[in-house]
Structure formats: C-alpha cells, structure tokens
Amino acid sequence: MRPVILFPLFAPLTTLKGVGVKLAPLYERLCGSKIVGVLWHLPIGVIDRTYAPKLKHAQQGRVATLTLTVAEHVPNKQKGKPYRIICTDGSDDITLTYFTAKGDYLTKLYPTNVPLVVSGNLERFGRGWTMRHPDYALPASRLGEIPKFEPVYPLTEGLSRKMVHKVAQQALDRLPDLPEWNDAPLMKREGWPTWKAALVEVHCPNTSPLAGEESFSWACDSKSLEKLGGGSKPAPSIDPPPAKSKALLTQDQDFASSPARGEVLAHRRLAYDELLADQLALAIIRRHHRQAGGRAFSGTKKLQDKLTATLPFTLTDGQHNAIQEIGEDMAAPRRMLRLLQGDVGSGKTIVALMAMLQAVESGAQAALMVPTEILARQHYERLQEFLKPLGVSIGLLVGKGRGKERKETLAGLEDGSLPLVVGTHALFQNEVTFANLGLVVMDEQHRFGVHQRLQLSEKGQGVDILVMTATPIPRTLTLTAFGDMDVSRLMKKPAGRQPIDTRLIDMTRLDEVIAGVGRQLVKGAQAYWVCPLIEESEKSDLAAATQRAELLAKHFGAGKVSLVHGRLSSEAKENVMAAFAAGNIKLLVATTVIEVGVDVPTASLMIVEHSERFGLAQLHQLRGRIGRGADKSTCLLMYQAPLGAIAKARLKMMRETEDGFVIAEEDLRLRGPGELLGTRQSGLPEFRMADLARDRDLLAIAHDDAKVVLAQDTELRTPRGKALRILLYLFEKDAAVRLFRSG
Ligand code: ADP
Ligand code: MG
C-alpha cells in the first residue's frame, strides 16, 4: 500500500486551484491526472523578467518589465486594427496593442493615472515602442505576482504558460519532506541536493542576471526588483552560478546556453532517482522470478539431433554456442531468464527452435510469441517445415483465428497433445491454458513490456523465458529494457552472405532510380520500395505511398507491383506478402510493416524514400530484409535535400557499416534513445526525468546500487531500505513492492 507520506502527491490534480472539470482533461493530456505528474512535467526554458529598463535606454526584442502610467485608450475603429493603450514611463512613450481583447476588459485592466507594472516583449514599431499583448499588467503594488524568472512549460492547446506555472507552484507547495533513499557517500560525491530541493530547483530556475553580457543594464531600482522575487526560491547550496545560465527564452528567440550548475545537479539527482527506482524494481522482479521454483528441462537431444541432421545448412559457431548456453540454462533447476541478441538475419529462429525442442524432449510445451500476425504466420509455416521430419506438431494462435482450427489448437494445448504453439499476444488470452508449459520464447521482444513477459510465464509453473531481440540495443540500454538478464549473442551472420551495397541518392533523381530498378526487375530481381509512414502525418503519408505504388505500377505493369501497409486487413497483408514471397509480385511498395522479421531471401533490392525521416535502427531493420540470399543486394537510401549535419552523419553511417551494434551506439550518441528505437514501439521504459543518452553513467551506478542494496537488505527493512520503498511507490513501481513477503 502506498505510504501515507506520498498521499498528497497522488491526490487528483483537480484538488489544485485552477484545475476544474473543464481543464482537467487538458492537464491530463499534458501530465496525467495526479499531482505527481505535474512535478515530472519539467520546464524547457525560462523567461527572465528582471530586465526593467527606462524606455529611453531600453533595448528592443527583449522581455522587459516596465512601470507605466496610462495616458490614453484608443479603441480599434476599423477591423484588423488593434486596440491601443498609450502609456509612458516618464522617459518615453509606449503603445500596448491588443488585437483580440474587449474594450471594457482593457479599461479595467489599464486604469488611467495609477502606476502599473507591465511585462512582455519590448519591440519597436516605426519610431515608437510597442508591446503586443503584454504577459502581465498589474497595479504596481502587486509587482510581486510577476515571476522574476518564469519557467516555460511544454503546453497543450487550451492551457497557457501562466496556468501551468500556477499549477506547478501549487504542486511544489505540497512537496513532503521524504527520507533520503540515496546512499550518503554517493550524495556527497555528486554534490546532490535533497529530493525536494532538487524539484524546486528544476521548477524555479533562478537564472542569474546575464552578468558579463554587455547589453545588460539595470535601470530599475533595487527595491522593486526585490519585490519581483516573489520569494519562491530556496537559497542555492552550491558555487555561484556561471555567467551564462539555462536556456533563456524570449518570445522570439531562444539562446541555448548551458544550465547553471545547481540545476544540472538537481536534474542529475532526479534522473538518478528515476533510474534507481527502475533498476531496483527490475532487480526485485527478477529475483522473484528466479526464486519462484524453476524446473530442470534436461532434454534428450533426440529431437535436436534429428533437426540438425535435416537442416539444409550447417549451424554457425555462434548458433552452436547460443544453443549450448540456453540448453545448460534450461537444464538447470532454476528459472531461465535469458536474452538472445542477434542482428537481423543472424539466424535466431533456429536457435529458438532448438530450445523449444529441448522443452518438448523433457515432456513440456513451448510457446513462441511474436509481435505481429504476419510474423506469426510466417514463423508457423517455416517451423512446420522444420518440424515435419521430426513428427512434432505446432499450432497457431492469432487474434481472430478461424473457429475450428482455433478450437483444436486450444484443446491441444490444454490436454498437452500439442507440444508447440506460435502466436501473437493472443497467447495471453484467458481461454488459453497449457497442460505443461515449460518455455516461452518472445521474438522481437522490444515491443512487449516487462509486465507482459511475466504474464505469459504465469501460464505454467517454473516457466523458462527466452527473449529474442534483433534490435541492436547498446549494452548499457539492455539494462533498462531487460534488467539483469543473462545474455547470449549471435555476433556473426551465417556464412555466404554478401555485404549490401548501400547508396545515398537525392530524391530529385527519382526517374533514374525507377529506370535502374526496371533494369534489375528485368533481370529477375525482386525489390522492396519503402515509403515512410509517420503516425502524425499518417493520412498524407499513406496517400503518398498509394500514389507511388500507382506510378510504379504504370512503369512496371500492374500485376508486378503491390502495396502493403498497416491499414490493410491481416488477410490482405498476408496475401500480398505471400505473393511477393512466391515471386509473383516483383516489387512491393510498403510502409514499415515489413520491418520486423519478414523473410524473402530472393529480394535483393531495397529503395527507401525519405530515409532521413526514419530512425537509424529502423533503417537497419529494414535493410536487413535484403542481403538474405546468394545474390548481391543493393539498398538505395533516398533523401530530401537539404539535409542537416546530423541527418547527413546518420545516413552516412548506414552506408559505412552493417553492424547493428555500431549503428545503435552511434545513433544513441547522435539522437538519444527515444528516437533510436522509435519511441513508442521501443518497449524501453520512457523516462520522465532521466535521459538515457545524457545519463548513461547514472544508469550504470543505479544498476550496481540496486544490486548491492538488495543483497544486503533483502526485504528493504533498514532505514535506507524503507526510504527506497517510498522511492518505488513514488515512481509507481507498486507491483515490485508487492513481491516482498511483507509488502
Ligand atoms: P533472424 O535472426 O533475423 O530471426 P532468421 O532466423 O530469420 O534470422 O534467419 C535468417 C535466414 O537465415 C533464414 O532464412 C534462415 O533459414 C537462414 N539461416 C539461419 N541459420 C543459418 C545458417 N547457419 N546457415 C545458413 N542460413 C541460415
Ligand atoms: Mg527473426
């Protein structure tokens, strides 16, 4: 149960002022429905309102806070003309303009002959000063309500900067003092503030004045500046901040300067907290998994040997090693939790099949779970071929299986007569029960979550788990995606593969490319033509892909060209894929549905349009669809000029190497992990405070920390252990805490 001390943070957002029924859904979209979500919603910059010049000496294009008196209201007479309020600060005049607001509202907001403070972007229009729609306009006595440094939060339509700021401030006011869960020596070494101070720091960026910047001029008296402070800021506990601080946003420009040290420390601390919570939860889940009595599946080698004898190829050394490692792990009486990492085309399927056979030899059942229906069917057919000579049967379970077959499969799994099954997440369904499930293999696992992984293994007792991934996740990141799994890696591809010739080509040369593809098709080659499909622009992307397919059909003949995309029914998709695999279709125009796992060895040509819009890992996966047969393969990465420096570097990388791990490391360096794996489908936890590219060093520390803590304090009962339980609840790892005997 969530500790009482955290209750204020998990109260609904609607308990805050300014979050009513109307706005609640907007806030929910922005940062969830609980107060804690607001805390994780960090500002992306800060507006400095301390610039308070006399107009006579002022600089245009900056955010300024002025003390003004209103001279005259000039209502808008014509449509399209603004309502104007002429003001003066004694040194010069300024015109405040409003295009949308109503006159009576403005006469109330700007009474004449009362000193007012007005803050906003100061501009020149013709020869005079103007400020369009000032951000703040208050009687001078209420100066304190204008934040000196105003954090800029990411917004959603319908919520203003001010509204979110106010809500964040209220959330900060509710911060409890939590016991320190971090190791004291680590805190000292890193110079980190407490959790509470860190949150206040990142939400109230106390940007120092731009000392040393020539343009800075203090024209306002120090008394009003003091009032401007508003008093929301704790005393900084570290060295004086450097001359330039944090990203400073004015309305028109943002100067990306480096954040102050105090803020960096605060960020790192919060990132560490999140990573530690994650690592600790994974470690607890893993320990639980291990402890929940495993079984020994020793096998007899009978089926495995038979398979080896009937394979049309010999296994690579890497495959042999992996099979051996997995085999030993399965034979041991504890539960296996192992990751098989191997680049696209490295031959993981056969390794998985060997493991599945070992389970069957031991009298148990095995299930192979894949992320899409196409893949499930493809594996099903491929595995059936391998299994036929062995006399072992396999079933298929996908979302909408047909009546009779499905019933038979379910019955076979339940009574144990069916030893093997391949399927999608349909395998999770309640109606699926196994007589004796011993092994679960998950292919392309990055699309499944940790939770799902455990869920399927609960369908048997002491079930071993083998996770296969073709995503070349850098070693550091496997920690977050998979926690502490044992890892087998297939580093080399089966012999006889030729390197893929990858070239970068400007979109303007489309005609040449089409002509070139035509020549290859005549020679009997098959080709993939990939068009991007990004969720945000799905409609227009789909239209573009359809158009491209039509154009190519005109060139090469309608019967030879087909289009496949995610909107098609799975049956339609499957028909197209089958026709392509059979060689009836020569050119397959596709959005990225072909990305995962599909295997057509005769395809030797791939064209990727707008390759600059793809993630590197995605391009790598796509390219892995070719180069599978004996023919030399070519991949044309077409791009829309001009390319930025990073985009250029990324595409060049694709030309230079086929090593997925090199590509992944480089992509991580260039872009960060979210994009590396395609944020939504990556299955990597999406961190709110941590950034895996920036905080990789912290991840390693958190990983070790979690391990050591659990070894010394197995039930988290010491004072630090108890504080760590609070940390777990804070990051909503309740499921992990529940695994303690005395949760
Ligand atoms: P992935 O690791 O991407 O899942 P697959 O298991 O689909 O790779 O294997 C890719 C292709 O390589 C398949 O057609 C498979 O039959 C073939 N293959 C696997 N192992 C070998 C091998 N040792 N020698 C030759 N071909 C192999
Ligand atoms: Mg595969």
Short mmCIF file of C-alpha atoms and ligand atoms in Angstrom, two decimals, residues 342-349 370 375 378-379 443-444 468 470 596-599 625 628, ligand 2:
data_model
loop_
_atom_site.label_atom_id
_atom_site.label_comp_id
_atom_site.label_asym_id
_atom_site.label_seq_id
_atom_site.Cartn_x
_atom_site.Cartn_y
_atom_site.Cartn_z
CA GLY A 342 21.34 -11.12 -32.72
CA ASP A 343 21.23 -8.80 -35.64
CA VAL A 344 18.60 -9.22 -38.34
CA GLY A 345 19.34 -12.32 -40.36
CA SER A 346 21.72 -13.77 -37.82
CA GLY A 347 19.60 -16.90 -37.52
CA LYS A 348 17.89 -16.65 -34.17
CA THR A 349 14.82 -18.64 -35.18
CA VAL A 370 5.81 -12.64 -31.89
CA LEU A 375 5.20 -12.81 -38.43
CA GLN A 378 5.42 -16.81 -41.33
CA HIS A 379 7.08 -18.49 -38.36
CA ASP A 443 10.67 -12.72 -30.57
CA GLU A 444 11.40 -9.06 -31.30
CA MET A 468 14.96 -12.64 -28.66
CA ALA A 470 17.06 -8.07 -33.29
CA VAL A 596 10.10 -6.85 -38.39
CA GLY A 597 11.22 -10.31 -39.23
CA VAL A 598 9.77 -10.87 -42.69
CA ASP A 599 11.97 -13.16 -44.72
CA ARG A 625 15.19 -7.64 -45.22
CA ARG A 628 19.48 -12.76 -47.23
MG MG B 2 13.56 -13.36 -36.68
#
